[in-house]
Coordinates of C-alpha atoms and ligand atoms in Angstrom, one line a residue:
X70 CA 78.8 81.1 82.0
X71 CA 76.1 79.7 84.2
X72 CA 73.0 81.7 84.8
X73 CA 73.6 84.1 87.7
X74 CA 71.4 86.1 90.1
X75 CA 72.0 89.8 89.6
X76 CA 70.8 92.5 91.9
X77 CA 70.7 96.1 90.7
X78 CA 70.4 99.0 93.2
X79 CA 68.7 102.1 91.7
X80 CA 66.3 101.9 88.7
X81 CA 67.2 105.2 87.1
X82 CA 68.8 105.9 83.8
X83 CA 71.8 103.5 84.3
X84 CA 70.2 101.0 86.6
X85 CA 67.3 100.0 84.4
X86 CA 69.7 99.7 81.4
X87 CA 72.1 97.5 83.3
X88 CA 69.2 95.3 84.4
X89 CA 68.1 95.1 80.8
X90 CA 71.6 93.9 79.6
X91 CA 71.8 91.2 82.2
X92 CA 68.3 90.0 81.7
X93 CA 68.9 89.8 77.9
X94 CA 72.0 87.7 78.6
X95 CA 69.8 85.1 80.4
X96 CA 70.4 86.1 84.1
X97 CA 67.7 86.5 86.7
X98 CA 67.7 90.2 87.8
X99 CA 66.2 91.8 90.9
X100 CA 66.1 95.6 91.0
X101 CA 65.2 98.0 93.8
X102 CA 64.7 101.8 94.2
X103 CA 63.3 103.8 97.1
X104 CA 61.3 105.8 94.5
X105 CA 57.9 104.0 94.1
X106 CA 57.4 105.7 90.7
X107 CA 60.8 104.5 89.5
X108 CA 60.2 101.0 90.6
X109 CA 56.7 100.9 89.2
X110 CA 57.8 101.9 85.7
X111 CA 61.1 100.0 85.5
X112 CA 59.6 97.0 83.6
X113 CA 57.8 99.3 81.2
X114 CA 60.9 101.2 80.4
X115 CA 63.0 98.1 79.8
X116 CA 60.2 96.6 77.6
X117 CA 60.1 99.8 75.6
X118 CA 63.9 99.7 75.0
X119 CA 63.8 96.0 74.1
X120 CA 61.1 96.7 71.5
X121 CA 62.9 99.7 70.1
X122 CA 66.1 97.7 69.7
X123 CA 64.5 94.6 68.3
X124 CA 65.8 92.5 71.2
X125 CA 64.0 89.5 72.7
X126 CA 60.9 90.9 74.5
X127 CA 60.7 87.8 76.8
X128 CA 63.9 89.1 78.6
X129 CA 61.6 91.2 80.7
X130 CA 60.2 88.1 82.4
X131 CA 63.6 87.7 84.1
X132 CA 63.4 91.2 85.7
X133 CA 61.8 91.4 89.2
X134 CA 61.3 94.7 90.9
X135 CA 61.7 94.4 94.7
X136 CA 60.7 97.0 97.2
X137 CA 63.4 96.6 99.9
X138 CA 67.2 96.6 99.4
X139 CA 67.8 93.6 101.7
X140 CA 65.2 91.5 99.8
X141 CA 66.7 92.6 96.5
X142 CA 70.2 91.5 97.3
X143 CA 69.9 88.5 99.6
X144 CA 70.1 85.7 97.0
X145 CA 72.4 87.6 94.5
X146 CA 75.7 86.4 93.1
X147 CA 76.5 89.8 91.8
X148 CA 75.2 93.2 93.0
X149 CA 75.7 96.4 91.2
X150 CA 74.8 99.8 92.6
X151 CA 73.6 102.6 90.4
X152 CA 72.2 105.1 93.0
X153 CA 72.9 108.9 92.8
X154 CA 76.6 110.0 92.7
X155 CA 77.2 110.8 96.4
X156 CA 80.0 109.2 98.4
X157 CA 78.1 109.2 101.7
X158 CA 75.0 107.6 100.2
X159 CA 77.1 105.0 98.4
X160 CA 79.0 104.1 101.6
X161 CA 75.8 103.7 103.5
X162 CA 74.3 101.6 100.8
X163 CA 77.2 99.2 100.6
X164 CA 77.2 98.8 104.4
X165 CA 73.5 97.8 104.0
X166 CA 74.2 95.6 101.0
X167 CA 77.0 93.8 102.7
X168 CA 74.9 93.1 105.8
X169 CA 72.1 91.5 103.7
X170 CA 74.1 89.8 100.9
X171 CA 75.6 86.4 100.7
X172 CA 79.2 86.4 101.9
X173 CA 80.4 85.2 98.5
X174 CA 78.5 87.8 96.5
X175 CA 80.5 90.3 94.5
X176 CA 79.6 94.0 95.2
X177 CA 80.1 96.6 92.4
X178 CA 79.5 100.3 92.2
X179 CA 78.7 102.0 88.9
X180 CA 80.1 105.4 90.1
X181 CA 81.2 107.7 87.3
X182 CA 84.1 109.4 89.1
X183 CA 84.2 108.6 92.8
X184 CA 87.2 106.3 93.7
X185 CA 86.0 102.8 94.6
X186 CA 88.5 102.7 97.5
X187 CA 86.6 105.5 99.2
X188 CA 83.2 103.8 98.7
X189 CA 84.3 100.4 99.9
X190 CA 86.9 101.2 102.6
X191 CA 84.6 100.3 105.6
X192 CA 83.4 97.0 104.3
X193 CA 84.4 93.7 106.0
X194 CA 84.9 91.8 102.7
X195 CA 86.7 94.3 100.6
X196 CA 88.2 91.6 98.5
X197 CA 84.8 91.1 96.8
X198 CA 84.2 94.8 96.1
X199 CA 85.0 96.6 92.9
X200 CA 83.8 99.1 90.4
X201 CA 82.0 98.5 87.2
X202 CA 81.7 101.7 85.2
X203 CA 79.2 101.5 82.4
X204 CA 78.6 104.1 79.8
X205 CA 75.2 105.6 78.8
X206 CA 73.1 104.1 77.3
X207 CA 74.3 100.8 78.9
X208 CA 72.6 98.7 76.2
X209 CA 74.3 100.5 73.4
X210 CA 77.8 101.5 74.5
X211 CA 79.9 98.3 74.9
X212 CA 82.5 99.4 77.4
X213 CA 82.4 98.5 81.1
X214 CA 85.5 99.5 83.1
X215 CA 86.2 97.0 85.8
X216 CA 88.1 98.7 88.6
X217 CA 89.9 96.9 91.3
X218 CA 91.1 98.4 94.6
X219 CA 94.2 97.3 96.4
X220 CA 92.0 94.8 98.2
X221 CA 90.1 93.3 95.3
X222 CA 90.9 89.6 94.7
X223 CA 92.0 88.4 91.2
X224 CA 89.0 86.0 91.4
X225 CA 86.5 88.8 91.8
X226 CA 88.0 90.7 88.9
X227 CA 88.0 87.5 86.7
X228 CA 84.4 86.6 87.5
X229 CA 83.3 90.2 86.8
X230 CA 85.2 90.4 83.5
X231 CA 83.7 87.1 82.4
X232 CA 80.2 88.0 83.5
X233 CA 80.2 91.2 81.5
X234 CA 82.0 89.7 78.4
X235 CA 79.4 87.0 78.2
X236 CA 76.6 89.6 78.5
X237 CA 77.9 91.1 75.3
X238 CA 79.9 93.9 76.9
X239 CA 83.5 94.9 76.3
X240 CA 85.0 94.9 79.8
X241 CA 88.3 96.7 80.4
X242 CA 90.4 96.0 83.6
X243 CA 91.5 99.2 85.4
X244 CA 94.4 98.0 87.5
X245 CA 94.6 101.1 89.8
X246 CA 91.7 102.9 91.3
X247 CA 92.6 106.3 89.9
X248 CA 90.2 109.3 89.5
X249 CA 88.4 109.1 86.2
X250 CA 89.5 105.5 85.7
X251 CA 90.6 105.2 82.0
X252 CA 87.8 106.5 79.8
X253 CA 87.0 109.7 81.6
X254 CA 90.7 110.6 81.9
X255 CA 91.1 110.3 78.1
X256 CA 87.8 112.0 77.3
X257 CA 88.5 115.0 79.6
X258 CA 92.1 115.4 78.4
X259 CA 90.5 116.1 75.0
X260 CA 87.7 118.3 76.4
X261 CA 90.3 120.4 78.3
X262 CA 92.0 121.2 75.0
X263 CA 88.7 121.7 73.2
X264 CA 87.7 124.4 75.8
X265 CA 91.2 126.0 75.6
X266 CA 91.0 126.3 71.8
X267 CA 87.8 128.3 72.1
X268 CA 89.0 130.3 75.1
X269 CA 92.1 131.4 73.2
X270 CA 90.2 132.5 70.1
X271 CA 91.7 129.8 67.8
X272 CA 88.2 128.8 66.7
X273 CA 84.6 128.7 67.9
X274 CA 82.9 125.8 69.6
X275 CA 81.2 124.5 66.5
X276 CA 84.5 124.4 64.7
X277 CA 86.1 122.3 67.5
X278 CA 83.4 119.7 67.2
X279 CA 83.5 119.8 63.3
X280 CA 87.3 119.2 63.3
X281 CA 86.9 116.2 65.6
X282 CA 83.9 114.7 63.9
X283 CA 85.2 115.2 60.4
X284 CA 88.8 114.0 61.1
X285 CA 90.2 111.7 63.8
X286 CA 86.7 111.1 65.3
X287 CA 85.8 109.2 62.2
X288 CA 88.7 106.8 62.8
X289 CA 88.6 106.5 66.6
X290 CA 86.1 103.6 66.7
X291 CA 88.5 101.4 64.7
X292 CA 91.9 103.0 65.4
X293 CA 92.9 103.9 69.0
X294 CA 95.5 106.5 69.7
X295 CA 98.3 104.0 70.5
X296 CA 97.5 101.8 67.5
X297 CA 97.6 105.1 65.5
X298 CA 101.0 106.0 67.0
X299 CA 102.4 102.6 66.0
X300 CA 100.8 103.0 62.5
X301 CA 102.5 106.3 61.8
X302 CA 105.6 105.4 63.8
X303 CA 106.6 106.2 67.4
X304 CA 109.4 108.4 65.9
X305 CA 106.9 110.6 64.2
X306 CA 104.8 110.6 67.3
X307 CA 107.8 111.7 69.4
X308 CA 108.6 114.5 66.9
X309 CA 104.9 115.7 67.1
X310 CA 104.9 115.7 70.8
X311 CA 108.2 117.6 71.0
X312 CA 106.6 120.3 68.8
X313 CA 103.0 120.4 70.0
X314 CA 102.8 119.3 73.7
X315 CA 104.5 122.5 75.0
X316 CA 101.6 124.5 73.5
X317 CA 98.7 122.3 74.7
X318 CA 96.7 123.3 77.8
X319 CA 98.2 121.6 80.9
X320 CA 96.5 123.7 83.6
X321 CA 95.7 121.4 86.6
X322 CA 92.1 122.8 87.2
X323 CA 89.0 123.7 85.1
X324 CA 89.3 126.5 82.6
X325 CA 88.1 130.0 83.8
X326 CA 86.1 130.1 80.5
X327 CA 84.1 127.1 81.6
X328 CA 83.7 128.4 85.1
X329 CA 82.3 131.7 83.7
X330 CA 79.8 129.8 81.6
X331 CA 78.5 128.1 84.7
X332 CA 78.5 131.3 86.8
X333 CA 76.5 133.0 84.0
X334 CA 73.9 130.3 84.0
X335 CA 74.9 129.1 80.6
X336 CA 74.5 125.4 81.4
X337 CA 74.1 123.9 77.9
X338 CA 70.9 122.1 76.9
X339 CA 69.3 122.8 80.3
X340 CA 69.3 126.5 79.8
X341 CA 69.4 126.7 76.0
X342 CA 73.0 128.0 75.9
X343 CA 76.4 126.7 76.8
X344 CA 79.4 126.8 74.5
X345 CA 76.7 127.2 71.8
X346 CA 73.0 128.1 71.8
X347 CA 70.5 125.2 71.4
X348 CA 66.8 125.4 70.4
X349 CA 64.7 122.5 71.6
X350 CA 64.6 121.1 68.0
X351 CA 68.4 121.2 67.8
X352 CA 68.7 119.4 71.1
X353 CA 66.3 116.7 70.1
X354 CA 68.0 116.2 66.7
X355 CA 71.4 115.8 68.3
X356 CA 70.1 113.3 70.8
X357 CA 68.4 111.4 68.0
X358 CA 71.6 111.4 65.9
X359 CA 73.7 109.9 68.8
X360 CA 71.2 107.1 69.5
X361 CA 70.9 106.3 65.7
X362 CA 74.7 106.2 65.4
X363 CA 75.1 103.9 68.4
X364 CA 72.4 101.6 67.2
X365 CA 74.0 101.3 63.8
X366 CA 77.4 100.6 65.4
X367 CA 75.8 97.9 67.7
X368 CA 74.1 96.2 64.8
X369 CA 77.3 96.3 62.7
X370 CA 76.0 98.8 60.2
Ligands
NAD165 N1 74.1 109.0 83.6 C1 75.3 108.6 83.1 O1 75.6 108.8 81.9 C2 76.2 107.7 83.9 C3 77.2 107.0 83.3 C4 78.0 106.1 84.1 C5 77.8 106.1 85.4 N2 76.8 106.8 86.0 C6 76.6 106.7 87.5 O2 75.5 105.8 87.7 C7 74.9 106.2 88.9 C8 73.4 106.4 88.7 O3 73.3 107.4 87.7 P1 72.0 107.6 86.9 O4 72.4 108.5 85.7 O5 71.3 106.3 86.6 O6 71.1 108.5 87.9 P2 69.5 108.5 88.0 O7 69.2 109.7 88.8 O8 68.8 108.4 86.7 O9 69.1 107.2 88.9 C9 69.4 107.1 90.2 C10 68.3 106.2 90.8 O10 68.7 105.9 92.2 C11 67.6 106.0 93.0 N3 67.9 106.2 94.4 C12 67.9 107.3 95.1 N4 68.3 107.1 96.3 C13 68.5 105.7 96.4 C14 68.9 104.8 97.4 N5 69.1 105.2 98.7 N6 69.0 103.5 97.1 C15 68.8 103.1 95.9 N7 68.5 103.9 94.9 C16 68.3 105.2 95.1 C17 66.7 107.2 92.4 O11 65.4 107.1 92.8 C18 67.0 106.9 90.9 O12 66.0 106.1 90.3 C19 75.6 107.4 89.5 O13 76.7 107.0 90.4 C20 76.2 108.0 88.2 O14 77.3 108.8 88.4 C21 76.0 107.6 85.3

């Protein structure tokens, strides 16, 4: 794919990582943020990541921080927004982006859970608007969900899939703009049952995590659930579902157990206690283990 001009809106956790991936893939990247501190440190943060990962340090030369949104997006082929998760803010930003961008630019939001339709509904060129949902950290987790709305053109989807594939990502096309897209629906179906097992006294929180990490979690990176169903047989899968599904949590809302944790101020790492208690050392060990695991997976180890 030819070198493109990419504009990134928001230079926080996700925005700086997304800029890094595109710059490393050879594209010219502009990035903006209303926080002067965030913009002033963005190149430093990207350089530190490149160094840490052993990636080409010269990629940073393709990243240009720009103070104003209009200047950041005006020449771009592809614009991705990674500003805070707030519908009104994102709507306002896309109105400004559309007014300043080239008419043929593709506009993408990296929202975690807000439906793309809601963000883009007031635009004039909705056929060029879509979602690209990256996972944290953007330079270590391969997946990018590419979400089309009822208005998105097949050409915009195709360009976006190709752009991300050629930047080394694994794009997945989400054909309907549903809440949670694909990844978070699957992830939170599992989390709902995880909470329910603890709530019902079947095991404690640590045991839930041990069971996953020591069993099917080991296989998940190479064997998806539907590959697994085919591997064991759809007939066996049906028999298991007939037996087990009636007993799995299917409540439509969050668990009261989770609601009580939050009401009691047990917010996890932030407060030192959530489902489990966490010392600062345990928190830092777990964070380190995750990054090491993801690096190893990226480098094929
Ligand atoms: N953190 C994650 O794991 C994750 C994963 C996938 C998607 N997302 C989504 O990505 C988006 C950004 O999340 P984040 O974790 O990078 O947040 P963050 O708070 O780290 O970064 C947001 C950045 O946006 C900037 N900002 C504030 N107002 C702005 C404006 N008007 N215009 C442009 N920038 C503005 C902030 O100064 C900040 O630097 C959110 O929609 C979030 O839901 C986050």
